[in-house]
Coordinates of C-alpha atoms and ligand atoms in Angstrom, one line a residue:
X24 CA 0.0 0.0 0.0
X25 CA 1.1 3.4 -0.9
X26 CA 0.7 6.9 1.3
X27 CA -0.1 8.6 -2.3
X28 CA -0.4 6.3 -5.2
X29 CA 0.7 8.3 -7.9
X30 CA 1.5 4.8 -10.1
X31 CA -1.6 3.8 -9.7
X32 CA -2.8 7.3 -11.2
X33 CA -0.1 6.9 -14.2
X34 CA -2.0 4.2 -15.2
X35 CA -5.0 5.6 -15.1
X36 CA -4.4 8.6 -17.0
X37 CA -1.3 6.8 -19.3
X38 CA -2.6 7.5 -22.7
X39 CA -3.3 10.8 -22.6
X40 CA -0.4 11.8 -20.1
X41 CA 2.1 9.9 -22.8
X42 CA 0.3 11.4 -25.9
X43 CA 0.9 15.4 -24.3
X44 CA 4.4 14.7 -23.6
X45 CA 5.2 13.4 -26.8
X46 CA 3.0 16.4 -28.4
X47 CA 5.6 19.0 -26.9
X48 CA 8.7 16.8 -27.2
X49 CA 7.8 16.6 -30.9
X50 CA 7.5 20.5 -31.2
X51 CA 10.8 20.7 -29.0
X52 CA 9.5 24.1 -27.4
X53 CA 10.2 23.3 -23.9
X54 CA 10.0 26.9 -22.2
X55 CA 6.9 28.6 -22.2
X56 CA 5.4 26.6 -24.7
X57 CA 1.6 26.7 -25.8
X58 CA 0.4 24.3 -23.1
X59 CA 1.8 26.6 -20.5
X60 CA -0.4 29.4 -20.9
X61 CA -3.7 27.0 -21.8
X62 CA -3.0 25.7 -18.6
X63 CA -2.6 29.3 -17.1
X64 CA -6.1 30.4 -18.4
X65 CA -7.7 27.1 -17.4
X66 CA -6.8 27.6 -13.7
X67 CA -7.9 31.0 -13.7
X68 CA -11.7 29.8 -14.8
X69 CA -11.6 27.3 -12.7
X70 CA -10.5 29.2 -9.3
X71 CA -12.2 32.4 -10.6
X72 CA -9.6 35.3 -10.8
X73 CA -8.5 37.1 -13.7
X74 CA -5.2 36.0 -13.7
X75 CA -2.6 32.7 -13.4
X76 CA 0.5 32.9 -13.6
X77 CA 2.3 29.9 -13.6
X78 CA 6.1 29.6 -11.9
X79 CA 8.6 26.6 -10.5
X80 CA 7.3 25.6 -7.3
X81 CA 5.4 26.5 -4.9
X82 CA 8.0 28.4 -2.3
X83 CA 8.5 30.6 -5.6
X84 CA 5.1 31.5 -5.6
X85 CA 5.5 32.9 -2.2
X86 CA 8.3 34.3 -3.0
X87 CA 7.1 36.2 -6.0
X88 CA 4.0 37.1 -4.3
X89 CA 6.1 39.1 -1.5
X90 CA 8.4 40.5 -3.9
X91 CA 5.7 42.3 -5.7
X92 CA 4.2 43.7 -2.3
X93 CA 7.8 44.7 -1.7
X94 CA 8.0 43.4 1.7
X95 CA 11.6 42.9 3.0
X96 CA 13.8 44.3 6.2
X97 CA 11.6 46.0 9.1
X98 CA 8.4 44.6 8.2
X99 CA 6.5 41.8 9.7
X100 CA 4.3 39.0 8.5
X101 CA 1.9 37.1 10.7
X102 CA 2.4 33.5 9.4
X103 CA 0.1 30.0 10.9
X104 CA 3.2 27.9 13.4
X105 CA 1.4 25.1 12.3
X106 CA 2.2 24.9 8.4
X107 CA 5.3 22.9 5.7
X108 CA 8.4 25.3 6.0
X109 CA 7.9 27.4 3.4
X110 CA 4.9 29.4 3.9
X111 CA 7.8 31.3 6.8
X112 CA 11.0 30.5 5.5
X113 CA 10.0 32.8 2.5
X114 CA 9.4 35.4 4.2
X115 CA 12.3 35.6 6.4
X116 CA 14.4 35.0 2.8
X117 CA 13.2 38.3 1.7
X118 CA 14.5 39.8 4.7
X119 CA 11.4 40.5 6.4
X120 CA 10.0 38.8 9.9
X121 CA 7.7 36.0 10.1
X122 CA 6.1 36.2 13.8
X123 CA 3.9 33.0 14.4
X124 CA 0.3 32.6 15.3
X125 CA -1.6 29.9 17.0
X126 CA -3.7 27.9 15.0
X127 CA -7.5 25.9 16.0
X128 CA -7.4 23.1 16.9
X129 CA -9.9 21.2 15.0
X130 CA -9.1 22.8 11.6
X131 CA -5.6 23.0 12.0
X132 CA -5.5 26.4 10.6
X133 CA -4.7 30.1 11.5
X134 CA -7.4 30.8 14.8
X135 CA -8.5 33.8 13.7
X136 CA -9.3 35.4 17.3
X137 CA -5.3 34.8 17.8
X138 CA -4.4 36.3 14.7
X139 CA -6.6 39.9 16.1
X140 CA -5.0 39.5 18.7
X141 CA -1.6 39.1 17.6
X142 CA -2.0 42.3 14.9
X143 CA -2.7 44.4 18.0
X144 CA 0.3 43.3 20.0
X145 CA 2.2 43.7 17.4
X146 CA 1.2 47.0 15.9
X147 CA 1.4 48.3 19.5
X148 CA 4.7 47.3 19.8
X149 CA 6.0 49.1 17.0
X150 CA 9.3 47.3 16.2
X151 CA 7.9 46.3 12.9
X152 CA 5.8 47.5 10.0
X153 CA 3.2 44.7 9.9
X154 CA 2.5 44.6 6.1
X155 CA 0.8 41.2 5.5
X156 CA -0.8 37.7 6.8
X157 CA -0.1 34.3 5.4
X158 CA -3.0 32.1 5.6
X159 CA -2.5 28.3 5.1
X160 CA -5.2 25.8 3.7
X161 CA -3.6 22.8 5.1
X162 CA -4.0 19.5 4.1
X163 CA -6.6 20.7 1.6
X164 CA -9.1 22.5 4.2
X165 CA -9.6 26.5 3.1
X166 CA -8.4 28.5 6.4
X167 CA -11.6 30.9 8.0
X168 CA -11.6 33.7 4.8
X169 CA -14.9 35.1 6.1
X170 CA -13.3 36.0 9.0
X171 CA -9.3 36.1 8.4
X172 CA -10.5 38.5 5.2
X173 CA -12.5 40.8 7.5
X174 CA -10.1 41.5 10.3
X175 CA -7.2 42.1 6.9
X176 CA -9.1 44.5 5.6
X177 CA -10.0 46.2 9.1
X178 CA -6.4 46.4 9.9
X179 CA -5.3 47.3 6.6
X180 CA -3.0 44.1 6.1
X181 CA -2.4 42.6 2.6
X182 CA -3.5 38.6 2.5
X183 CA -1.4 36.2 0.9
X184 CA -3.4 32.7 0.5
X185 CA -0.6 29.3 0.8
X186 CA -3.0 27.3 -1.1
X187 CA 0.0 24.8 -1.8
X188 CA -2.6 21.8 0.3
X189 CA -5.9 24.0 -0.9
X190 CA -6.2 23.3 -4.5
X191 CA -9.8 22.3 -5.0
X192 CA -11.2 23.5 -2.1
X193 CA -14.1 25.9 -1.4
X194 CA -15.4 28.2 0.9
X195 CA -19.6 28.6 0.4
X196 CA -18.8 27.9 -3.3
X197 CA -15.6 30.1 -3.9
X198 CA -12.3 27.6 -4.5
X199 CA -9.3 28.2 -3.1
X200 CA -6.7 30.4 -4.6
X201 CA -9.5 33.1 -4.9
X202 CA -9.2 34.1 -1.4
X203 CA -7.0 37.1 -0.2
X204 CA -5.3 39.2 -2.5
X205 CA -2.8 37.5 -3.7
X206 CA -2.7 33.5 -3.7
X207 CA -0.7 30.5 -4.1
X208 CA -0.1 26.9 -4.6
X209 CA 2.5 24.3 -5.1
X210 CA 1.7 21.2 -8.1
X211 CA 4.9 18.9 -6.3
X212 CA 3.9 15.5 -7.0
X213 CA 1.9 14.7 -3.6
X214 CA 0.1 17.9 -3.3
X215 CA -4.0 17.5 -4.3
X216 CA -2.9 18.6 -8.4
X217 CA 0.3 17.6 -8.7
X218 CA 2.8 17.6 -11.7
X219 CA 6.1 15.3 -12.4
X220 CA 8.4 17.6 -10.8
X221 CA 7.4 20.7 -9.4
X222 CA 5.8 23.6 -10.3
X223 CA 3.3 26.6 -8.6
X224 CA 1.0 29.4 -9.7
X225 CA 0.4 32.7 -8.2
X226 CA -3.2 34.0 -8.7
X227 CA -4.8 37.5 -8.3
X228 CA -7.0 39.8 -9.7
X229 CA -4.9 42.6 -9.4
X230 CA -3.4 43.8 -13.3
X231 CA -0.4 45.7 -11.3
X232 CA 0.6 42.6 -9.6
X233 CA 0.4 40.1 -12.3
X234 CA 2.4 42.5 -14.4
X235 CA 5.1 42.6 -11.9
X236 CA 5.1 39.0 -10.9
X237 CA 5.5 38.2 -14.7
X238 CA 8.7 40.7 -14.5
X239 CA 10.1 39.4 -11.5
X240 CA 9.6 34.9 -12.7
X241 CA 11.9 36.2 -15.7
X242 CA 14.8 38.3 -14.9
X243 CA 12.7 41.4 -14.4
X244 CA 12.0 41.3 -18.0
X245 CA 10.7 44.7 -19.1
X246 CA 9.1 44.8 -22.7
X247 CA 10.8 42.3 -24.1
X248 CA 13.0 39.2 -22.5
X249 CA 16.6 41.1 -23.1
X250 CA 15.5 44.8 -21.4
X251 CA 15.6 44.1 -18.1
X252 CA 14.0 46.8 -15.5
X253 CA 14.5 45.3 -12.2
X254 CA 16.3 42.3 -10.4
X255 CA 14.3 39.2 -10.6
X256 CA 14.9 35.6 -10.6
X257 CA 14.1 32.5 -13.3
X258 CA 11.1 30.6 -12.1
X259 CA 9.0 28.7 -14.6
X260 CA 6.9 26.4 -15.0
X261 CA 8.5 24.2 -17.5
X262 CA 5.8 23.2 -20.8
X263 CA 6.4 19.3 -20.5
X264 CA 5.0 20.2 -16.3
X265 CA 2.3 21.7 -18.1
X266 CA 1.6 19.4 -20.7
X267 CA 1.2 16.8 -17.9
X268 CA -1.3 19.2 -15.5
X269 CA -3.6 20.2 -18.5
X270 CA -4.3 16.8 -18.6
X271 CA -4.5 16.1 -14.5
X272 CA -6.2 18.8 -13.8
X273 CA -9.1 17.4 -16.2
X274 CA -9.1 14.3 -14.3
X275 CA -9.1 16.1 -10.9
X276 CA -12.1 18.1 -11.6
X277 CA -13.8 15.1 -13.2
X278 CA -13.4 12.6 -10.8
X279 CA -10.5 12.7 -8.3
X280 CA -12.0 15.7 -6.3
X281 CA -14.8 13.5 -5.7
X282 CA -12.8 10.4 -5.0
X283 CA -11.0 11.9 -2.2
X284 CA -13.9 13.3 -0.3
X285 CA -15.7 9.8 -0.7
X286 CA -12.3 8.4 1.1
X287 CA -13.0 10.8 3.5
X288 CA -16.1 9.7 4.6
X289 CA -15.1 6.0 4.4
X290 CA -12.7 6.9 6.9
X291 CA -14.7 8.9 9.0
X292 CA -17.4 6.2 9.2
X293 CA -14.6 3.1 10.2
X294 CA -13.1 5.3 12.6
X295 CA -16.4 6.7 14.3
X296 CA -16.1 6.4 18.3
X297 CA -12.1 4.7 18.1
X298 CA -11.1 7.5 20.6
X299 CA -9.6 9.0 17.2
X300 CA -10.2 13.1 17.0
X301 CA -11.2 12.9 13.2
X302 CA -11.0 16.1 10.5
X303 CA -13.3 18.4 10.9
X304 CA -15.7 19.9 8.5
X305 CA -16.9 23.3 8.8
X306 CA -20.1 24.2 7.7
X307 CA -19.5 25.5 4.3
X308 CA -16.3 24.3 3.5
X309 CA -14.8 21.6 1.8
X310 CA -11.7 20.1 1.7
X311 CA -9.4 18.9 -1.2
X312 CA -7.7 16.4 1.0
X313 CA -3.9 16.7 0.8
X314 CA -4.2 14.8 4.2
X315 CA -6.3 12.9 6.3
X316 CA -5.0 13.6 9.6
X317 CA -6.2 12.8 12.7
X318 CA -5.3 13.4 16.3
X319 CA -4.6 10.8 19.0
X320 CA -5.4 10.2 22.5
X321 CA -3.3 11.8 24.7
X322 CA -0.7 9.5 25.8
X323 CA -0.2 7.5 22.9
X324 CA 3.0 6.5 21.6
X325 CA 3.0 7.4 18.1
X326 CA 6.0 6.3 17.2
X327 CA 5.3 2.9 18.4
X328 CA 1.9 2.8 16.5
X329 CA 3.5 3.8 13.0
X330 CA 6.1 1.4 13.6
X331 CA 3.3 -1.4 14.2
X332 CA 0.8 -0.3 11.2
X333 CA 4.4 0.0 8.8
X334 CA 4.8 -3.8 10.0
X335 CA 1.2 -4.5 8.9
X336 CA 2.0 -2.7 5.2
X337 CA 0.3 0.8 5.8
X338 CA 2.5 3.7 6.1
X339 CA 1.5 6.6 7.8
X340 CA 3.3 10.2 8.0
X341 CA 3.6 12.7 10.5
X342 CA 2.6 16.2 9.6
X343 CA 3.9 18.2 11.1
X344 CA 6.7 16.6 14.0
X345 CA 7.9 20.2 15.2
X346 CA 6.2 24.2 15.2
X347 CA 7.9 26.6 13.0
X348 CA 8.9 28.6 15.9
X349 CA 11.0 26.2 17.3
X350 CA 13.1 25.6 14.3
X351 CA 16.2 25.8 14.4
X352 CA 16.7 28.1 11.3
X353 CA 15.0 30.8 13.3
X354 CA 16.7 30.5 16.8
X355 CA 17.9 33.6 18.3
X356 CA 15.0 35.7 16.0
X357 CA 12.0 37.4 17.0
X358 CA 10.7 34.2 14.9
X359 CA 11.6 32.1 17.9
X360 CA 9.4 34.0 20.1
X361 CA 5.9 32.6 20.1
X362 CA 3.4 31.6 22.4
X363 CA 1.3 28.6 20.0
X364 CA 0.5 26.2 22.8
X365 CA -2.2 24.2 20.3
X366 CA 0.4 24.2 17.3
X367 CA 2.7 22.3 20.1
X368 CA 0.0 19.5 21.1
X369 CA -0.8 19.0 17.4
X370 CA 2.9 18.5 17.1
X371 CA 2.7 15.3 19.3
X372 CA -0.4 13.9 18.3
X373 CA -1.3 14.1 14.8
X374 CA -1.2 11.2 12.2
X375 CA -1.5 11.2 8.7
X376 CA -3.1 8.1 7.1
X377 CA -3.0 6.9 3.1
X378 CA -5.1 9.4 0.9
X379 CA -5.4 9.5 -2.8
X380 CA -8.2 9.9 -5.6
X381 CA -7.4 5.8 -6.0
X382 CA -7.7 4.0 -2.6
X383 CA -10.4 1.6 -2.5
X384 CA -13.0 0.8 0.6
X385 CA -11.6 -2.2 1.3
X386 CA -8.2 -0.6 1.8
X387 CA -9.9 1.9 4.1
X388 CA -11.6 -0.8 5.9
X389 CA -8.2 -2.1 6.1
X390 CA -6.3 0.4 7.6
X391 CA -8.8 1.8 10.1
X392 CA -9.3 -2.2 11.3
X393 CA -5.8 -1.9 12.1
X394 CA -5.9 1.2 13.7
X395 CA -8.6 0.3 15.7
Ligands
PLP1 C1 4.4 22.2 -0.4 C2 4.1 23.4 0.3 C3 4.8 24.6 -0.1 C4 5.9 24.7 -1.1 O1 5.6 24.1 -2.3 P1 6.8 23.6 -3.2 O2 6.2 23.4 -4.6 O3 7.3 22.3 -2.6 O4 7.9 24.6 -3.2 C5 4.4 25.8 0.6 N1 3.5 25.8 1.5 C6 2.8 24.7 1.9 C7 1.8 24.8 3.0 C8 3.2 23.5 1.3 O5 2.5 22.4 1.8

């Protein structure tokens, strides 16, 4: 059994996957060939913004998205300590602060009420221009727009969407990568549309900033590709990457989007009243199910419980093992100072179980009989 079958997926999907490579390999035009902006114009329907622009990865995204706000040294961003690296890492890169706000923990994202709370400490402290909040939609479920939206705009903070997990999710209708001003997401291989290699895609509706993210993914290109107005960076996504997602992303709004949420259920209905605190679903969300994570009792030694259920042939992950305050990268930083007492429990008891578009019932059945 596999955590994320993407085999079982190639198979699937083999003869039209095999017939767009060979399309682009046959026209040879590797870099920003025709299926890269089809694929850029196809997201943007289906999300709902005016534009896509596709990039590398997903940490580039970020990246690009905070370069074109022009955050960097003295200003702060308010970033989830529950989240993959990234969504702080990037922002410390650009020279700017990532301070670290609790997160709820049912949803396992940003609790908005901390997040107030946090903009007011901050702001009264003064140390730092607070420019902007990173909102994380993680392990597929959208974080609390209504809310996280409302208390941006009051405090007149840009919002920057991590929809690297979110990809397919909604909030009362509107998917994800819609929500903030600018958003993101990452196509790595495991995440809910993923590519063969990696790739991301910045999405807003804002003209200035897609012009200027454009600039900044090539060189700082100006009018052409060899005037260049500003210092940028090379980050695309490459047209075989493309190629491959114009054809997954068919396949994910056809059928995988519903596969995983029936997988969901499957396993919320074998692991009903196990002592197992299961995903929660917010009225008016859904979820595009990077993850299916759960929480443990208390007490329980995880590590001896993977070990066992790896013995039995089902692999498990654990997402995430430590908060981003107390990496090490940011020791000795104002990063390092946060008080994210739920991020810390979820540290010790959450578990990841096997989630794809492709797991059967009886595998479910399977693993949550073990686990029980
Ligand atoms: C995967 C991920 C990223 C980074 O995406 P890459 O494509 O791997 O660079 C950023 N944020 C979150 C929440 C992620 O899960």
């Amino acid at each position: 059994m596999q955590f994320r079958d993407l085999q079982k997926q190639y198979e699937v999907l083999k003869p039209q996957i095999d017939a767009a490579v060979q399309k682009v390999c046959a026209r040879a035009n590797y870099i920003s060939g025709q299926e890269v902006r089809q694929l850029e114009q196809q997201l943007a329907d289906y999300v709902g913004v005016k534009h896509c622009i596709t990039c590398a990865n997903g940490t580039d995204a970020l990246t690009l998205a905070l370069m074109a706000w022009g955050i960097g040294p003295g200003d702060a961003v308010l970033v989830p300590d529950f989240t993959f690296f990234a969504s702080g890492e990037t922002v410390a890169y650009e020279g700017a602060t990532p301070l670290f706000v609790d997160v709820d923990e049912g949803t396992f994202n940003l609790d908005p009420d901390k997040l107030e709370q946090k903009i007011l400490e901050v702001k009264a402290q003064g140390r730092y221009t607070l420019r902007a909040v990173v909102a994380v939609d993680l392990f597929g479920l959208p974080a609390d727009y209504p809310r996280i939206e409302a208390i941006c705009k009051k405090h007149g903070l840009l919002l920057l969407e991590d929809g690297a997990q979110g990809f397919g999710g909604t909030v009362n209708g509107r998917r994800v990568g819609s929500f903030g001003d600018i958003a993101t997401t990452s196509f790595f291989p495991a995440k809910p549309l993923g590519c063969y290699g990696d790739g991301g895609a910045i999405f807003t509706n804002n003209d200035e900033w897609a012009d200027l993210i454009r600039s900044y993914a090539v060189h700082g290109k100006g009018a052409m590709k060899y005037d260049n107005v500003r210092l940028g960076v090379n980050s695309r996504l490459d047209t075989l990457q493309a190629a491959i997602l114009l054809v997954k992303l068919e396949a994910f709004r056809n059928s995988e989007l519903d596969a995983v949420e029936q997988v969901s259920r499957w396993y919320d209905q074998a692991l009903a009243g196990c002592g197992f605190a299961l995903p929660h679903r917010p009225e008016g969300f859904t979820s595009s199910w990077a993850q299916y994570t759960l929480r443990l009792p208390a007490g329980t030694d995880r590590d001896a419980l993977q070990a066992k259920l790896k013995e039995q042939g089902i692999p498990t992950m654990v997402y995430y093992p430590k908060p981003m305050h107390l990496q090490k990268a940011f020791a000795g930083t104002d990063s390092a100072r946060a008080d994210c007492p739920v991020t810390e429990r979820l540290c010790e008891t959450v578990l990841s179980l096997p989630m794809h578009p492709y797991l059967t019932r009886d595998a479910v059945e399977q693993i949550a009989g073990k686990l029980r």
